[in-house]
């Protein structure tokens, strides 16, 4: 089979594992259907993150002000506060897309079972960015990351990679 001409190998772009993050979620707040889709707030109730260079906790109070398009794709708009194990505060933001194929939506609608669905069956990608004044983590202010999301019981999780 010939290579897909739309896929390009981009020289110089590689990724390096940054951390795994698990975000515990509050019950969702549904704003209803507006002019561009259905807005739902998935508030952060806490969580943890851990990787080779940093680890710590997700503080309550952030969340995802998600927008569900009519075609079922969720547009992410997330802001979280992370506290590292040495006490530094990191502001983490990301957008992204969470797309569930139509044939999988009924299975994903069951809160008691959706975290058991293999993440390879849906598309859940993010683009985390960071902001901090903590000197030991200022390197995060200048990196772009990509994340691969998946569902966990009572929350969401991501594997986050720094783009080099």
PDB file of N, CA, C and O in Angstrom, residues 18-19 49-57 82-92 129-145 162:
ATOM      1  N   UNK A  18       6.903  13.792  29.706  1.00  0.00           N
ATOM      2  CA  UNK A  18       6.981  14.782  30.769  1.00  0.00           C
ATOM      3  C   UNK A  18       6.343  14.253  32.048  1.00  0.00           C
ATOM      4  O   UNK A  18       6.980  14.218  33.094  1.00  0.00           O
ATOM      5  N   UNK A  19       5.060  13.842  31.983  1.00  0.00           N
ATOM      6  CA  UNK A  19       4.412  13.250  33.157  1.00  0.00           C
ATOM      7  C   UNK A  19       3.079  12.609  32.793  1.00  0.00           C
ATOM      8  O   UNK A  19       2.512  12.860  31.736  1.00  0.00           O
ATOM      9  N   UNK A  49       0.046  14.271  39.558  1.00  0.00           N
ATOM     10  CA  UNK A  49       0.849  14.143  38.346  1.00  0.00           C
ATOM     11  C   UNK A  49       2.233  13.671  38.753  1.00  0.00           C
ATOM     12  O   UNK A  49       2.709  13.953  39.855  1.00  0.00           O
ATOM     13  N   UNK A  50       2.864  12.899  37.839  1.00  0.00           N
ATOM     14  CA  UNK A  50       4.185  12.366  38.157  1.00  0.00           C
ATOM     15  C   UNK A  50       4.953  12.060  36.885  1.00  0.00           C
ATOM     16  O   UNK A  50       4.430  11.463  35.956  1.00  0.00           O
ATOM     17  N   UNK A  51       6.206  12.512  36.880  1.00  0.00           N
ATOM     18  CA  UNK A  51       7.117  12.243  35.783  1.00  0.00           C
ATOM     19  C   UNK A  51       8.540  12.318  36.275  1.00  0.00           C
ATOM     20  O   UNK A  51       8.779  12.554  37.467  1.00  0.00           O
ATOM     21  N   UNK A  52       9.514  12.126  35.388  1.00  0.00           N
ATOM     22  CA  UNK A  52      10.917  12.113  35.795  1.00  0.00           C
ATOM     23  C   UNK A  52      11.415  13.447  36.363  1.00  0.00           C
ATOM     24  O   UNK A  52      12.263  13.461  37.244  1.00  0.00           O
ATOM     25  N   UNK A  53      10.882  14.582  35.887  1.00  0.00           N
ATOM     26  CA  UNK A  53      11.403  15.886  36.303  1.00  0.00           C
ATOM     27  C   UNK A  53      10.488  16.649  37.255  1.00  0.00           C
ATOM     28  O   UNK A  53      10.912  17.645  37.825  1.00  0.00           O
ATOM     29  N   UNK A  54       9.242  16.230  37.400  1.00  0.00           N
ATOM     30  CA  UNK A  54       8.335  16.912  38.306  1.00  0.00           C
ATOM     31  C   UNK A  54       7.171  16.016  38.685  1.00  0.00           C
ATOM     32  O   UNK A  54       6.789  15.121  37.933  1.00  0.00           O
ATOM     33  N   UNK A  55       6.651  16.274  39.872  1.00  0.00           N
ATOM     34  CA  UNK A  55       5.516  15.507  40.395  1.00  0.00           C
ATOM     35  C   UNK A  55       4.802  16.347  41.425  1.00  0.00           C
ATOM     36  O   UNK A  55       5.379  17.302  41.962  1.00  0.00           O
ATOM     37  N   UNK A  56       3.556  16.012  41.691  1.00  0.00           N
ATOM     38  CA  UNK A  56       2.813  16.759  42.692  1.00  0.00           C
ATOM     39  C   UNK A  56       1.335  16.501  42.604  1.00  0.00           C
ATOM     40  O   UNK A  56       0.900  15.422  42.207  1.00  0.00           O
ATOM     41  N   UNK A  57       0.561  17.541  42.961  1.00  0.00           N
ATOM     42  CA  UNK A  57      -0.893  17.389  43.031  1.00  0.00           C
ATOM     43  C   UNK A  57      -1.595  18.413  42.147  1.00  0.00           C
ATOM     44  O   UNK A  57      -1.077  19.499  41.891  1.00  0.00           O
ATOM     45  N   UNK A  82      -1.382  23.251  39.288  1.00  0.00           N
ATOM     46  CA  UNK A  82      -0.603  22.129  39.800  1.00  0.00           C
ATOM     47  C   UNK A  82       0.325  22.652  40.893  1.00  0.00           C
ATOM     48  O   UNK A  82       0.900  23.732  40.756  1.00  0.00           O
ATOM     49  N   UNK A  83       0.473  21.872  41.967  1.00  0.00           N
ATOM     50  CA  UNK A  83       1.460  22.187  42.991  1.00  0.00           C
ATOM     51  C   UNK A  83       2.474  21.050  43.011  1.00  0.00           C
ATOM     52  O   UNK A  83       2.116  19.896  43.226  1.00  0.00           O
ATOM     53  N   UNK A  84       3.738  21.392  42.751  1.00  0.00           N
ATOM     54  CA  UNK A  84       4.786  20.380  42.720  1.00  0.00           C
ATOM     55  C   UNK A  84       5.095  19.907  44.133  1.00  0.00           C
ATOM     56  O   UNK A  84       4.731  20.561  45.122  1.00  0.00           O
ATOM     57  N   UNK A  85       5.787  18.774  44.230  1.00  0.00           N
ATOM     58  CA  UNK A  85       6.120  18.229  45.548  1.00  0.00           C
ATOM     59  C   UNK A  85       7.061  19.128  46.344  1.00  0.00           C
ATOM     60  O   UNK A  85       7.179  18.987  47.553  1.00  0.00           O
ATOM     61  N   UNK A  86       7.701  20.108  45.696  1.00  0.00           N
ATOM     62  CA  UNK A  86       8.542  21.066  46.418  1.00  0.00           C
ATOM     63  C   UNK A  86       7.834  22.413  46.605  1.00  0.00           C
ATOM     64  O   UNK A  86       8.451  23.411  46.965  1.00  0.00           O
ATOM     65  N   UNK A  87       6.511  22.457  46.370  1.00  0.00           N
ATOM     66  CA  UNK A  87       5.702  23.620  46.702  1.00  0.00           C
ATOM     67  C   UNK A  87       5.501  24.656  45.610  1.00  0.00           C
ATOM     68  O   UNK A  87       4.804  25.650  45.833  1.00  0.00           O
ATOM     69  N   UNK A  88       6.054  24.485  44.430  1.00  0.00           N
ATOM     70  CA  UNK A  88       5.887  25.461  43.346  1.00  0.00           C
ATOM     71  C   UNK A  88       4.496  25.333  42.725  1.00  0.00           C
ATOM     72  O   UNK A  88       3.939  24.231  42.635  1.00  0.00           O
ATOM     73  N   UNK A  89       3.950  26.452  42.288  1.00  0.00           N
ATOM     74  CA  UNK A  89       2.661  26.456  41.593  1.00  0.00           C
ATOM     75  C   UNK A  89       2.880  26.590  40.098  1.00  0.00           C
ATOM     76  O   UNK A  89       3.665  27.430  39.641  1.00  0.00           O
ATOM     77  N   UNK A  90       2.175  25.760  39.335  1.00  0.00           N
ATOM     78  CA  UNK A  90       2.226  25.767  37.875  1.00  0.00           C
ATOM     79  C   UNK A  90       0.814  25.983  37.350  1.00  0.00           C
ATOM     80  O   UNK A  90      -0.117  25.296  37.775  1.00  0.00           O
ATOM     81  N   UNK A  91       0.670  26.929  36.446  1.00  0.00           N
ATOM     82  CA  UNK A  91      -0.605  27.148  35.764  1.00  0.00           C
ATOM     83  C   UNK A  91      -0.542  26.346  34.464  1.00  0.00           C
ATOM     84  O   UNK A  91       0.344  26.573  33.634  1.00  0.00           O
ATOM     85  N   UNK A  92      -1.447  25.400  34.303  1.00  0.00           N
ATOM     86  CA  UNK A  92      -1.479  24.529  33.119  1.00  0.00           C
ATOM     87  C   UNK A  92      -2.765  24.816  32.357  1.00  0.00           C
ATOM     88  O   UNK A  92      -3.845  24.800  32.936  1.00  0.00           O
ATOM     89  N   UNK A 129       0.155  23.811  27.839  1.00  0.00           N
ATOM     90  CA  UNK A 129       1.129  24.888  27.998  1.00  0.00           C
ATOM     91  C   UNK A 129       1.190  25.233  29.485  1.00  0.00           C
ATOM     92  O   UNK A 129       0.215  25.012  30.214  1.00  0.00           O
ATOM     93  N   UNK A 130       2.313  25.796  29.913  1.00  0.00           N
ATOM     94  CA  UNK A 130       2.516  26.083  31.332  1.00  0.00           C
ATOM     95  C   UNK A 130       2.961  27.516  31.549  1.00  0.00           C
ATOM     96  O   UNK A 130       3.562  28.138  30.673  1.00  0.00           O
ATOM     97  N   UNK A 131       2.680  27.992  32.763  1.00  0.00           N
ATOM     98  CA  UNK A 131       3.151  29.303  33.191  1.00  0.00           C
ATOM     99  C   UNK A 131       3.497  29.203  34.671  1.00  0.00           C
ATOM    100  O   UNK A 131       2.715  28.659  35.461  1.00  0.00           O
ATOM    101  N   UNK A 132       4.683  29.693  35.032  1.00  0.00           N
ATOM    102  CA  UNK A 132       5.089  29.704  36.428  1.00  0.00           C
ATOM    103  C   UNK A 132       6.159  30.760  36.657  1.00  0.00           C
ATOM    104  O   UNK A 132       6.894  31.110  35.734  1.00  0.00           O
ATOM    105  N   UNK A 133       6.247  31.227  37.888  1.00  0.00           N
ATOM    106  CA  UNK A 133       7.327  32.116  38.297  1.00  0.00           C
ATOM    107  C   UNK A 133       8.339  31.391  39.155  1.00  0.00           C
ATOM    108  O   UNK A 133       9.346  31.978  39.562  1.00  0.00           O
ATOM    109  N   UNK A 134       8.104  30.105  39.426  1.00  0.00           N
ATOM    110  CA  UNK A 134       9.021  29.312  40.245  1.00  0.00           C
ATOM    111  C   UNK A 134      10.302  29.062  39.454  1.00  0.00           C
ATOM    112  O   UNK A 134      10.269  28.418  38.400  1.00  0.00           O
ATOM    113  N   UNK A 135      11.409  29.587  39.957  1.00  0.00           N
ATOM    114  CA  UNK A 135      12.668  29.570  39.208  1.00  0.00           C
ATOM    115  C   UNK A 135      13.068  28.177  38.716  1.00  0.00           C
ATOM    116  O   UNK A 135      13.528  28.023  37.590  1.00  0.00           O
ATOM    117  N   UNK A 136      12.873  27.160  39.542  1.00  0.00           N
ATOM    118  CA  UNK A 136      13.302  25.819  39.152  1.00  0.00           C
ATOM    119  C   UNK A 136      12.463  25.213  38.031  1.00  0.00           C
ATOM    120  O   UNK A 136      12.850  24.217  37.425  1.00  0.00           O
ATOM    121  N   UNK A 137      11.316  25.853  37.704  1.00  0.00           N
ATOM    122  CA  UNK A 137      10.446  25.329  36.651  1.00  0.00           C
ATOM    123  C   UNK A 137      10.209  26.330  35.520  1.00  0.00           C
ATOM    124  O   UNK A 137       9.340  26.104  34.674  1.00  0.00           O
ATOM    125  N   UNK A 138      10.963  27.425  35.463  1.00  0.00           N
ATOM    126  CA  UNK A 138      10.724  28.413  34.401  1.00  0.00           C
ATOM    127  C   UNK A 138      10.933  27.827  33.003  1.00  0.00           C
ATOM    128  O   UNK A 138      10.382  28.345  32.037  1.00  0.00           O
ATOM    129  N   UNK A 139      11.691  26.747  32.891  1.00  0.00           N
ATOM    130  CA  UNK A 139      11.864  26.090  31.594  1.00  0.00           C
ATOM    131  C   UNK A 139      10.523  25.656  31.008  1.00  0.00           C
ATOM    132  O   UNK A 139      10.369  25.591  29.786  1.00  0.00           O
ATOM    133  N   UNK A 140       9.520  25.410  31.874  1.00  0.00           N
ATOM    134  CA  UNK A 140       8.196  25.019  31.390  1.00  0.00           C
ATOM    135  C   UNK A 140       7.493  26.158  30.651  1.00  0.00           C
ATOM    136  O   UNK A 140       6.614  25.917  29.820  1.00  0.00           O
ATOM    137  N   UNK A 141       7.857  27.424  30.955  1.00  0.00           N
ATOM    138  CA  UNK A 141       7.219  28.568  30.307  1.00  0.00           C
ATOM    139  C   UNK A 141       7.457  28.602  28.802  1.00  0.00           C
ATOM    140  O   UNK A 141       6.731  29.292  28.085  1.00  0.00           O
ATOM    141  N   UNK A 142       8.464  27.883  28.336  1.00  0.00           N
ATOM    142  CA  UNK A 142       8.858  27.959  26.922  1.00  0.00           C
ATOM    143  C   UNK A 142       8.728  26.645  26.174  1.00  0.00           C
ATOM    144  O   UNK A 142       9.362  26.467  25.136  1.00  0.00           O
ATOM    145  N   UNK A 143       7.909  25.732  26.681  1.00  0.00           N
ATOM    146  CA  UNK A 143       7.741  24.464  25.978  1.00  0.00           C
ATOM    147  C   UNK A 143       6.291  24.284  25.541  1.00  0.00           C
ATOM    148  O   UNK A 143       5.363  24.821  26.142  1.00  0.00           O
ATOM    149  N   UNK A 144       6.144  23.550  24.471  1.00  0.00           N
ATOM    150  CA  UNK A 144       4.835  23.124  23.978  1.00  0.00           C
ATOM    151  C   UNK A 144       4.754  21.623  24.220  1.00  0.00           C
ATOM    152  O   UNK A 144       5.729  20.898  24.027  1.00  0.00           O
ATOM    153  N   UNK A 145       3.596  21.185  24.655  1.00  0.00           N
ATOM    154  CA  UNK A 145       3.415  19.760  24.936  1.00  0.00           C
ATOM    155  C   UNK A 145       2.237  19.214  24.141  1.00  0.00           C
ATOM    156  O   UNK A 145       1.420  19.963  23.624  1.00  0.00           O
ATOM    157  N   UNK A 162       6.600  16.488  26.165  1.00  0.00           N
ATOM    158  CA  UNK A 162       7.170  17.758  25.730  1.00  0.00           C
ATOM    159  C   UNK A 162       7.618  17.599  24.285  1.00  0.00           C
ATOM    160  O   UNK A 162       8.277  16.627  23.930  1.00  0.00           O
TER     161      UNK A 162
END
